[in-house]
Short mmCIF file of C-alpha atoms in Angstrom, two decimals:
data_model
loop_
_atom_site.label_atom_id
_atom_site.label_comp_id
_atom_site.label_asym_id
_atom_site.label_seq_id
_atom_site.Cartn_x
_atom_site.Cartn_y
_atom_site.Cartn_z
CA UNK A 47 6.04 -7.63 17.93
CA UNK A 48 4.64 -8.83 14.60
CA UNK A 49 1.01 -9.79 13.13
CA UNK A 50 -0.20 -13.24 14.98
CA UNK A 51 -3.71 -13.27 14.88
CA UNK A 52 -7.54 -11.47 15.16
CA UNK A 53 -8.48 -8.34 13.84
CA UNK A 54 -5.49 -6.29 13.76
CA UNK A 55 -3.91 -4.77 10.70
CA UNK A 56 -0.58 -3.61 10.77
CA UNK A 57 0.52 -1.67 8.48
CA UNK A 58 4.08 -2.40 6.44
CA UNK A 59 4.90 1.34 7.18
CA UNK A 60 7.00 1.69 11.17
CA UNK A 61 5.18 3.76 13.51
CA UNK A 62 7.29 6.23 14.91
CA UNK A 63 5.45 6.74 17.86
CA UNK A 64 2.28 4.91 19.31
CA UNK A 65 0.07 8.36 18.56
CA UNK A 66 1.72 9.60 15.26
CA UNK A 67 0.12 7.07 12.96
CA UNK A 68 -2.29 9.53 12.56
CA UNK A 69 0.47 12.65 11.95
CA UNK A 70 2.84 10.82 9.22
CA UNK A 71 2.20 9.34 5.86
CA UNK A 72 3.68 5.87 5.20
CA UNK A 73 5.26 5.12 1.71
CA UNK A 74 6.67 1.67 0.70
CA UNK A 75 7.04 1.67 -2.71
CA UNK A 76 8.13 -2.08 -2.57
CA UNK A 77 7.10 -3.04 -5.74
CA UNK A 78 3.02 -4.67 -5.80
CA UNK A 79 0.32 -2.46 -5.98
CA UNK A 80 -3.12 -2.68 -4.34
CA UNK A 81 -6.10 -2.06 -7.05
CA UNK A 82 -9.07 -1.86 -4.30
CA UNK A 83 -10.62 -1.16 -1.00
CA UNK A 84 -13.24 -2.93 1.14
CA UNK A 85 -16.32 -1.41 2.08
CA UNK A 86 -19.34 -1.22 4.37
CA UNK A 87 -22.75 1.03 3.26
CA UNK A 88 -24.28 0.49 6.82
CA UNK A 89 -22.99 -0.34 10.66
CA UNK A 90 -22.27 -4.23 11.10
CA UNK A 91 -22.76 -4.25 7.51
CA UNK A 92 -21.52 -6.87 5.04
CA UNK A 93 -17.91 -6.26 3.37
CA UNK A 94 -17.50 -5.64 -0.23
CA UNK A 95 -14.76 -4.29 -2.95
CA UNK A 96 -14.26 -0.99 -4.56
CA UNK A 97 -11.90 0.34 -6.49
CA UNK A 98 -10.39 3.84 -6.47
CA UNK A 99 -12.92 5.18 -8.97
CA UNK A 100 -15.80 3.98 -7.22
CA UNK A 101 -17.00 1.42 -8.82
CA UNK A 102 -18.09 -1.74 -6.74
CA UNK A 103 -16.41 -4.67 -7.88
CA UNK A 104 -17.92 -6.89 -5.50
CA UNK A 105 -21.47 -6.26 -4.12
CA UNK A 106 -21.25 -6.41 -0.18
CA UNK A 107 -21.47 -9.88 1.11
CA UNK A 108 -18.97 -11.38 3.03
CA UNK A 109 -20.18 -11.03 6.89
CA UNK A 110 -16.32 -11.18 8.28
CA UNK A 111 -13.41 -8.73 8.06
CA UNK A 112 -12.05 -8.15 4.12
CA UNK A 113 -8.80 -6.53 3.63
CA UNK A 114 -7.60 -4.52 0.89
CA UNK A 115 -6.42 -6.13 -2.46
CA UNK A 116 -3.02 -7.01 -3.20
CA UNK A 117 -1.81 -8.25 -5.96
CA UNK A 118 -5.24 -9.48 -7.02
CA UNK A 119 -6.00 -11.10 -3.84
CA UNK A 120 -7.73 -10.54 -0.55
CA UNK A 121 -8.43 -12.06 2.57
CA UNK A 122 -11.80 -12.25 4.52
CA UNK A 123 -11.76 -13.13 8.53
CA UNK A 124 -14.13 -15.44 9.66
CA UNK A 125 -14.81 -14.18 13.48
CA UNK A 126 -16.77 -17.24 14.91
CA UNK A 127 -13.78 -20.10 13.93
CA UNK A 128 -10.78 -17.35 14.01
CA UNK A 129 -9.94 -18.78 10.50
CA UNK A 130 -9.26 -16.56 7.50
CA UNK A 131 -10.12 -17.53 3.51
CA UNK A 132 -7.58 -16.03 0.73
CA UNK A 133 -9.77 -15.31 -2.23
CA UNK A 134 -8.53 -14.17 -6.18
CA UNK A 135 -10.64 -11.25 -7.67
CA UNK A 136 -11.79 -12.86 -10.97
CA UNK A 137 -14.08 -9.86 -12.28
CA UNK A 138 -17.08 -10.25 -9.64
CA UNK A 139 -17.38 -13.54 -8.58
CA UNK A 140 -13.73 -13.91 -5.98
CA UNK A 141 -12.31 -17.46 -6.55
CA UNK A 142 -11.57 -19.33 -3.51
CA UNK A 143 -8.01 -20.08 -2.57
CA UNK A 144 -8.14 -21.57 0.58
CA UNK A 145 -8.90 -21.15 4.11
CA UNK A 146 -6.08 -21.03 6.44
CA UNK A 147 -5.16 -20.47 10.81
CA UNK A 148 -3.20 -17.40 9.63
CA UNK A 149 -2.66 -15.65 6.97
CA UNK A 150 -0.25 -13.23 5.06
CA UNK A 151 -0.88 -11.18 1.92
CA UNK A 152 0.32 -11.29 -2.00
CA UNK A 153 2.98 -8.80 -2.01
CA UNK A 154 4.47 -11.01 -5.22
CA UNK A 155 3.23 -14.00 -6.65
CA UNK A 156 3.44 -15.73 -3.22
CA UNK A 157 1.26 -15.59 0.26
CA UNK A 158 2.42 -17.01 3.46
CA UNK A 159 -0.70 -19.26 5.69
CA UNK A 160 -0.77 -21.71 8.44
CA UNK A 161 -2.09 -24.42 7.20
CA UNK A 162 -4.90 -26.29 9.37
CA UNK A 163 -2.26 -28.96 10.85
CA UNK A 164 -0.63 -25.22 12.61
CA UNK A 165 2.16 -25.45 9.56
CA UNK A 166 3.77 -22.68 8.14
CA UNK A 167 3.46 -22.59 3.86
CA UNK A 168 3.45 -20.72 0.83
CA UNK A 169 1.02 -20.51 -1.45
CA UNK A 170 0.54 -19.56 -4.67
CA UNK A 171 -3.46 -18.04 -6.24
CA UNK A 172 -4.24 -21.92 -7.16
CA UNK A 173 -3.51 -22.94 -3.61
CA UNK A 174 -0.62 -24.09 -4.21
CA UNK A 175 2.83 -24.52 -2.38
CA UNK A 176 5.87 -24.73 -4.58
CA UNK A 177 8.36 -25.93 -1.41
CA UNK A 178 7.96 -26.97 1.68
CA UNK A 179 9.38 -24.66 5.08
CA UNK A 180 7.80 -26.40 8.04
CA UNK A 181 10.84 -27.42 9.14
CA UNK A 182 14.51 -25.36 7.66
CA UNK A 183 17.44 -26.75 9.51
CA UNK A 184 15.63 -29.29 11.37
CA UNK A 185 14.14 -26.42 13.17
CA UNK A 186 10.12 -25.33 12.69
CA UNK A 187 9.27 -22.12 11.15
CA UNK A 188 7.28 -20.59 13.32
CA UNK A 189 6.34 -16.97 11.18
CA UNK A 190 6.43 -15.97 8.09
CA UNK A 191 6.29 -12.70 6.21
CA UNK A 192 5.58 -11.27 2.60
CA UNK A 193 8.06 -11.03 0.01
CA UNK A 194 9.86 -7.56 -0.65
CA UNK A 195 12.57 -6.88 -2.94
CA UNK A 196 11.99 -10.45 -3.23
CA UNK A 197 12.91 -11.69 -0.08
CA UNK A 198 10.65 -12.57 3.19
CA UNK A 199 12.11 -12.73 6.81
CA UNK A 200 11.45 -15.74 8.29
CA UNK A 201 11.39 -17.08 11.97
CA UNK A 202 12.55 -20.23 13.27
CA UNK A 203 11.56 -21.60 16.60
CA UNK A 204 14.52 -21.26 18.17
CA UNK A 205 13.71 -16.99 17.83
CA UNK A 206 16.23 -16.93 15.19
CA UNK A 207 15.29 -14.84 11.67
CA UNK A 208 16.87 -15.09 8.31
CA UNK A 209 15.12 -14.42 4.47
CA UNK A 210 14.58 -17.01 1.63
CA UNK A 211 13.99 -16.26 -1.88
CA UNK A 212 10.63 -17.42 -3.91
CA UNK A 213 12.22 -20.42 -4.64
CA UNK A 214 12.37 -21.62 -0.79
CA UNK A 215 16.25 -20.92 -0.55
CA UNK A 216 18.15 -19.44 1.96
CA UNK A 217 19.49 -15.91 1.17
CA UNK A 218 20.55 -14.41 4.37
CA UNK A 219 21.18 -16.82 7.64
CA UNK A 220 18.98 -17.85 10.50
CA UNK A 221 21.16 -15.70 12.67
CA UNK A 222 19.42 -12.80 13.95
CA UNK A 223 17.79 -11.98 17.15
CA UNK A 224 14.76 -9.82 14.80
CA UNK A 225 14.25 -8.44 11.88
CA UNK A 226 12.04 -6.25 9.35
CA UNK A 227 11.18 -6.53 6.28
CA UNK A 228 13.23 -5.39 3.40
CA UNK A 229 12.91 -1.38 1.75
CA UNK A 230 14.85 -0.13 -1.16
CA UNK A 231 16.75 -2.99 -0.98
CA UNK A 232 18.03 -2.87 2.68
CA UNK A 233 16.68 -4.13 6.14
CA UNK A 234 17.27 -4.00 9.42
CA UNK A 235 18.48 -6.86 11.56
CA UNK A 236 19.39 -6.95 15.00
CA UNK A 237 22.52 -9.18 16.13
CA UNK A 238 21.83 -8.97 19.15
CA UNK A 239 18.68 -9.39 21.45
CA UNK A 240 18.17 -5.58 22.43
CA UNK A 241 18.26 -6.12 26.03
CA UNK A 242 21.79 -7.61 25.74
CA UNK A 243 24.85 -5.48 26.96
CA UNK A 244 26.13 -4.15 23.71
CA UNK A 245 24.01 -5.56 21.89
CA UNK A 246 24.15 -4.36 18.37
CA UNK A 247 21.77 -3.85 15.50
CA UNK A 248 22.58 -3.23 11.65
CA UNK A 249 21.46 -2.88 7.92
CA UNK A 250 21.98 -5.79 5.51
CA UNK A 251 21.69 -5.59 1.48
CA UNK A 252 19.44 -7.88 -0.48
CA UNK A 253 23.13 -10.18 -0.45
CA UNK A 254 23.37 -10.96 3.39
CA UNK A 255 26.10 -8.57 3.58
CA UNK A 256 26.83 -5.98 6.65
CA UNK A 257 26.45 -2.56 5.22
CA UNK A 258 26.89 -1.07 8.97
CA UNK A 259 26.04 -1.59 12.77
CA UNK A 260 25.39 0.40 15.77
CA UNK A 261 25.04 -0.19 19.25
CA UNK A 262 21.37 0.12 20.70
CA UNK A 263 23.46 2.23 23.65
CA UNK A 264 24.51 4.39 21.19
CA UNK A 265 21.00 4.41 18.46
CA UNK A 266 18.08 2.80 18.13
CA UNK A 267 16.04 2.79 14.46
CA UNK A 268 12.51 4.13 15.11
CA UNK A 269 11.41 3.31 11.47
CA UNK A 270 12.89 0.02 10.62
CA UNK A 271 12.80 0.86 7.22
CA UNK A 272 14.01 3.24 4.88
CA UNK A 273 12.60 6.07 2.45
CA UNK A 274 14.23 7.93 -0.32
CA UNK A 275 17.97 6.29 0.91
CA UNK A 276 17.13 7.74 4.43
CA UNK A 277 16.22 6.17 7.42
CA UNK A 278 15.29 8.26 11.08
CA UNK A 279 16.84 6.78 14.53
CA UNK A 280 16.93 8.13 18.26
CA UNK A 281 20.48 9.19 19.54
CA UNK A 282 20.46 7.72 22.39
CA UNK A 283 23.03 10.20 24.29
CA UNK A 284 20.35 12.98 24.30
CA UNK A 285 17.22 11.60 22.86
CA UNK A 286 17.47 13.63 19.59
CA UNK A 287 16.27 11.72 16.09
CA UNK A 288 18.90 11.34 13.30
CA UNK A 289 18.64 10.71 9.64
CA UNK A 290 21.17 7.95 8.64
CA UNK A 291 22.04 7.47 4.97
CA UNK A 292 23.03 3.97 3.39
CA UNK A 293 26.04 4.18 4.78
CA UNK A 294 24.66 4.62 8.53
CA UNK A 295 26.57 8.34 8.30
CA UNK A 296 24.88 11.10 9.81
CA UNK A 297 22.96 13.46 7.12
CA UNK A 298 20.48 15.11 9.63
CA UNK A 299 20.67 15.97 13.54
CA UNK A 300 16.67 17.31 14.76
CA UNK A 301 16.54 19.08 17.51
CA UNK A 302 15.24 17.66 20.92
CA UNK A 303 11.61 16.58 20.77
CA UNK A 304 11.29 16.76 16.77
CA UNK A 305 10.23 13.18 15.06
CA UNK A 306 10.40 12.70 11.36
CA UNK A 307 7.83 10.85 9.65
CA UNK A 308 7.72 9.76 5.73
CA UNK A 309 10.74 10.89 3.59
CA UNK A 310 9.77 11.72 -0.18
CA UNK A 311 12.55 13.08 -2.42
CA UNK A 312 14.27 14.27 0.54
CA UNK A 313 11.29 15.74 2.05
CA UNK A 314 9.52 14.72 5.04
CA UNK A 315 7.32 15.21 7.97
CA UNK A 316 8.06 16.51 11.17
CA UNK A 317 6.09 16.22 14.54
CA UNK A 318 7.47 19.11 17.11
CA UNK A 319 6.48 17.54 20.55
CA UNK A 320 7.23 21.11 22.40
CA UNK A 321 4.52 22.93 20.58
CA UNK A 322 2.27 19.85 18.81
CA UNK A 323 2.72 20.46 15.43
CA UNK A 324 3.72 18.90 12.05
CA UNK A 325 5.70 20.25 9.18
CA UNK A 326 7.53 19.73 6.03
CA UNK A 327 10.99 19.81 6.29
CA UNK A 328 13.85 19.38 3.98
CA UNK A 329 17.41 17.74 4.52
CA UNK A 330 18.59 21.86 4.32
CA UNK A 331 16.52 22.43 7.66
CA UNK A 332 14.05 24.30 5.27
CA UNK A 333 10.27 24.58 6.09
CA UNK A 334 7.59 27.12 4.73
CA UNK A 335 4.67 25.45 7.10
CA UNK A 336 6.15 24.64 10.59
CA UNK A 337 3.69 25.92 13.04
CA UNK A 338 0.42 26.34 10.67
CA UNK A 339 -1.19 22.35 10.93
CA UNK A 340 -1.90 20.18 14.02
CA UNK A 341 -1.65 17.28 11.50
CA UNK A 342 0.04 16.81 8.15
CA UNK A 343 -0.80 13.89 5.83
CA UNK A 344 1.90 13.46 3.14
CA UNK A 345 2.39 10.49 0.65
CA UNK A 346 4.81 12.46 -2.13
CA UNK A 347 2.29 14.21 -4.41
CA UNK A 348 -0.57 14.92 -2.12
CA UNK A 349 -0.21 16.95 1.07
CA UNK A 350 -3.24 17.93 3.63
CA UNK A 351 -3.34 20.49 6.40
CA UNK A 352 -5.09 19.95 9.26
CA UNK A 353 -5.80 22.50 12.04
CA UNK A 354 -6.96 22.51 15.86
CA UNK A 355 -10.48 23.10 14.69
CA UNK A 356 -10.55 20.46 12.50
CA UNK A 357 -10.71 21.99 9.00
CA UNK A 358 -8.59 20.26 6.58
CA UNK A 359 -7.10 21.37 3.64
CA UNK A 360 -4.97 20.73 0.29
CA UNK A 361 -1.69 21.76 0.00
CA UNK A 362 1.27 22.16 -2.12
CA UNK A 363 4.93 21.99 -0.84
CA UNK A 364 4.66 25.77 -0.44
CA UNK A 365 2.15 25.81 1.75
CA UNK A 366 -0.11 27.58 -0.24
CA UNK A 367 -3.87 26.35 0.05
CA UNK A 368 -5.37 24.65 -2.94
CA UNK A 369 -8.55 23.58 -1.92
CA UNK A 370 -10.70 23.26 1.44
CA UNK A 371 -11.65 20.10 2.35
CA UNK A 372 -14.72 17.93 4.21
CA UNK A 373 -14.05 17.94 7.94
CA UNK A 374 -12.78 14.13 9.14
CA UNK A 375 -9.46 12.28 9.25
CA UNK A 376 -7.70 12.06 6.69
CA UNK A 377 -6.30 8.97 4.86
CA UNK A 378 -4.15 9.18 1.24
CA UNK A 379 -3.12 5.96 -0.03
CA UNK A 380 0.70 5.00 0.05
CA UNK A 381 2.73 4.67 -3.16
CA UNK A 382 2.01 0.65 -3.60
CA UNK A 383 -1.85 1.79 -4.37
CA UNK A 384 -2.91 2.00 -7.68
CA UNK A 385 -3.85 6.17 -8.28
CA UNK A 386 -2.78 6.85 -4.92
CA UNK A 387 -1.46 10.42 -6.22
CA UNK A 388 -5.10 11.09 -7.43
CA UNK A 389 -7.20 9.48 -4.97
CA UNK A 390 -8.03 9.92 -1.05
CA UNK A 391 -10.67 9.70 1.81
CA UNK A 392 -11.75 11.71 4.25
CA UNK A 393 -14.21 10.60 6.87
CA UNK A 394 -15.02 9.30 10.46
CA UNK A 395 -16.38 6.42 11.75
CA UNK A 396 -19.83 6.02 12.40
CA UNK A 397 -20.47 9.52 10.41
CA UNK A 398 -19.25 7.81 6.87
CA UNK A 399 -16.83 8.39 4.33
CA UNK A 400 -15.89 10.52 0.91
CA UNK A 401 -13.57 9.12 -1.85
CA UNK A 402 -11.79 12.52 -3.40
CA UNK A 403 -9.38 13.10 -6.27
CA UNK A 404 -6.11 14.75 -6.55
CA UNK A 405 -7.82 18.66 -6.78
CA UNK A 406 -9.81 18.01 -3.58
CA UNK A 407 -13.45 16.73 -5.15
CA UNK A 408 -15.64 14.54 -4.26
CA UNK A 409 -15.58 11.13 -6.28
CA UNK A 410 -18.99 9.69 -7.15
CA UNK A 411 -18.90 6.31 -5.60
CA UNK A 412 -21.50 3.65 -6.70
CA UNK A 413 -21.84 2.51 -2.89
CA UNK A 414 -22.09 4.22 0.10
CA UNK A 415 -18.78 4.42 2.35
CA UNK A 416 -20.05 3.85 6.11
CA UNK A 417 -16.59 2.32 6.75
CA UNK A 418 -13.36 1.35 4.62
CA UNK A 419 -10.84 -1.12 5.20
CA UNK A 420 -7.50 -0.08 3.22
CA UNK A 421 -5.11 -2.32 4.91
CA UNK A 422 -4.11 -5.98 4.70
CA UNK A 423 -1.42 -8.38 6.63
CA UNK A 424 1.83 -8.81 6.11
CA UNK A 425 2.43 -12.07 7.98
CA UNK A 426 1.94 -14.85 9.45
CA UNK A 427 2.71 -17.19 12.48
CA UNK A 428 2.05 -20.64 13.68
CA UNK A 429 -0.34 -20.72 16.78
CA UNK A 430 2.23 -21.59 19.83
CA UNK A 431 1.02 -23.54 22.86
CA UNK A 432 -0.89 -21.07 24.83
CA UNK A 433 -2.28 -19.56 21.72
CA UNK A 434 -4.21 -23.23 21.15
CA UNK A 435 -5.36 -23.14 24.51
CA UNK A 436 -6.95 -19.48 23.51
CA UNK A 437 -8.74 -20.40 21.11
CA UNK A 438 -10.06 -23.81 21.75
CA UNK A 439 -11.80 -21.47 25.02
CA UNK A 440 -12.68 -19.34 22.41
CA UNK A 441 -14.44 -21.64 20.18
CA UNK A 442 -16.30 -23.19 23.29
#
């Protein structure tokens, strides 16, 4: 369900639905900030580092994957052994941390890695680990996650999940079938494996304690998380989405087929499924674009139109057109990037790239963008059994 291993990023926002990434912004606002993207000028290029005014802060050279930077740090994946290296950005010359089986990100002043013995560990940006988890309870920790709100959900190999602090403590109890990382101070646990008759699922505060539960018979979260104090779920009885407070009351009913997307000040995207658009919508019911865009990409300040011909432009929250745009999919940075409300790309892959400001221009970069990487991981977990048996074949 979570990050293991290879190339794939997730990204700390839910997905709503496995074809709406591409509809809906994110938003996280969980308290780091990511100061630069990596970059490729040509096809099966080397990786470098830019930041969101263009300038190259490290010259393309690393051969395997490179995340984004959090926090100061960044990862690069090293196809041929599966192994990844954490590295500090210290001006241009990245400082080595270590290189790990797995690896996390620095969402605070901690990363979580397996270690080369298959341990799970924190580390800090001088490699080291402040307290030891490979074992809590007598039981081995078998994944790991960032730290938000500064807590990180853990995983035990007996499939149970709790959160420690950045001090190694226990916060909430290894007592829960899953859970998801923590937003605005609340996350989402489930009591009960989902399959379970009556199994139940609920929303915990940065204290351990209940704030309410439902029955998966009854609704299931389809964000895991929560924006702006709201959080969107699937009534179950007829398949509609809801918008649940902090309180797990009722603020919104959509109508059948209608998925929300990012909430921003009690604004947020909606995907019709009966006629294939996206829209703003309000907590009122109020929209001034439904129908008009295939695709909406929202993060807060920034909003872009897309139609079925491909033309994109820039918006404001009345619809009104600001500025046309290059053709290509677009991407605005989430709230936990620095400048995000100023800075965006808009490109394809394989065609190449454009970095563009808040009014729709065209940043000078001092590299060209043949492909970016915006994204890093948010986890971590031991290699199990089978897993080993992977990739020793692999290696061979």
């Amino acid at each position: 369900m979570k990050k293991t291993f290879g190339m794939m990023m997730l990204l700390l926002v839910a997905v709503l639905m496995a074809s709406c990434d591409k509809l809906f912004g994110g938003g996280s606002g969980m308290g780091y900030e990511v100061t630069a993207i990596a970059f490729q000028e040509e096809e099966n290029g080397d990786w470098g580092l830019m930041d969101m005014d263009g300038n190259v802060l490290v010259k393309p050279k690393f051969k395997g994957y490179v995340t984004a930077v959090t926090n100061g740090a960044f990862s690069v994946l090293n196809e041929e052994d599966s192994e990844y290296t954490l590295y500090v950005l210290d001006g241009d010359k990245p400082r080595k941390i270590g290189t790990y089986q797995d690896v996390g990100g620095f969402t605070g002043n901690l990363c979580p890695v397996v270690d080369k013995n298959n341990n799970m560990k924190y580390v800090d940006k001088d490699g080291n680990s402040p307290f030891d988890i490979k074992k809590i309870k007598g039981k081995k920790v078998v994944s790991a996650f960032n730290f938000f709100c500064g807590l990180a959900m853990v995983k035990l190999e007996n499939d149970k999940w709790g959160y420690i602090n950045e001090q190694g403590e226990t916060v909430v109890p290894f007592k829960y079938a899953d859970a998801w990382n923590f937003a605005e101070d609340l996350a989402v646990v489930y009591l009960d494996p989902q399959e379970d008759e009556d199994a139940k699922w609920g929303v915990i505060d940065t204290q351990g304690q209940m704030l309410f539960t439902k029955k998966f018979s009854d609704m299931e979260p389809s964000a895991y998380r929560y924006y702006n104090g709201l959080m969107p779920v699937v009534n179950q009885s007829d398949g509609r989405t809801v918008l649940l407070d902090r309180e797990g009351k009722t603020v919104k009913k959509m109508k059948e087929g209608v998925y929300v997307g990012a909430i921003y000040d009690e604004v947020f995207t909606v995907y019709d499924q009966e006629n294939e658009k996206t829209y703003l919508m309000d907590v009122d019911g109020k929209s001034n674009l439904k129908g008009k865009y295939e695709s909406l990409s929202y993060n807060g300040p920034l909003l872009v139109g897309s139609t079925d011909r491909k033309r994109n432009y820039l918006l404001n929250l009345e619809g009104e057109k600001l500025a046309k745009l290059p053709d290509g999919y677009v991407t605005l940075f989430e709230p936990e990037y620095k400048n995000y409300d100023n800075r965006f790309l808009v490109g394809e892959y394989e065609q190449g790239y454009k970095l563009l400001d808040g009014q729709g221009n065209e940043v000078e970069t001092k590299a060209d963008l043949f492909n970016v990487s915006s994204g890093y991981y948010y986890g971590a977990s031991v290699r199990m059994e089978e897993e080993e048996e992977y990739y020793e074949d692999y290696e061979e």
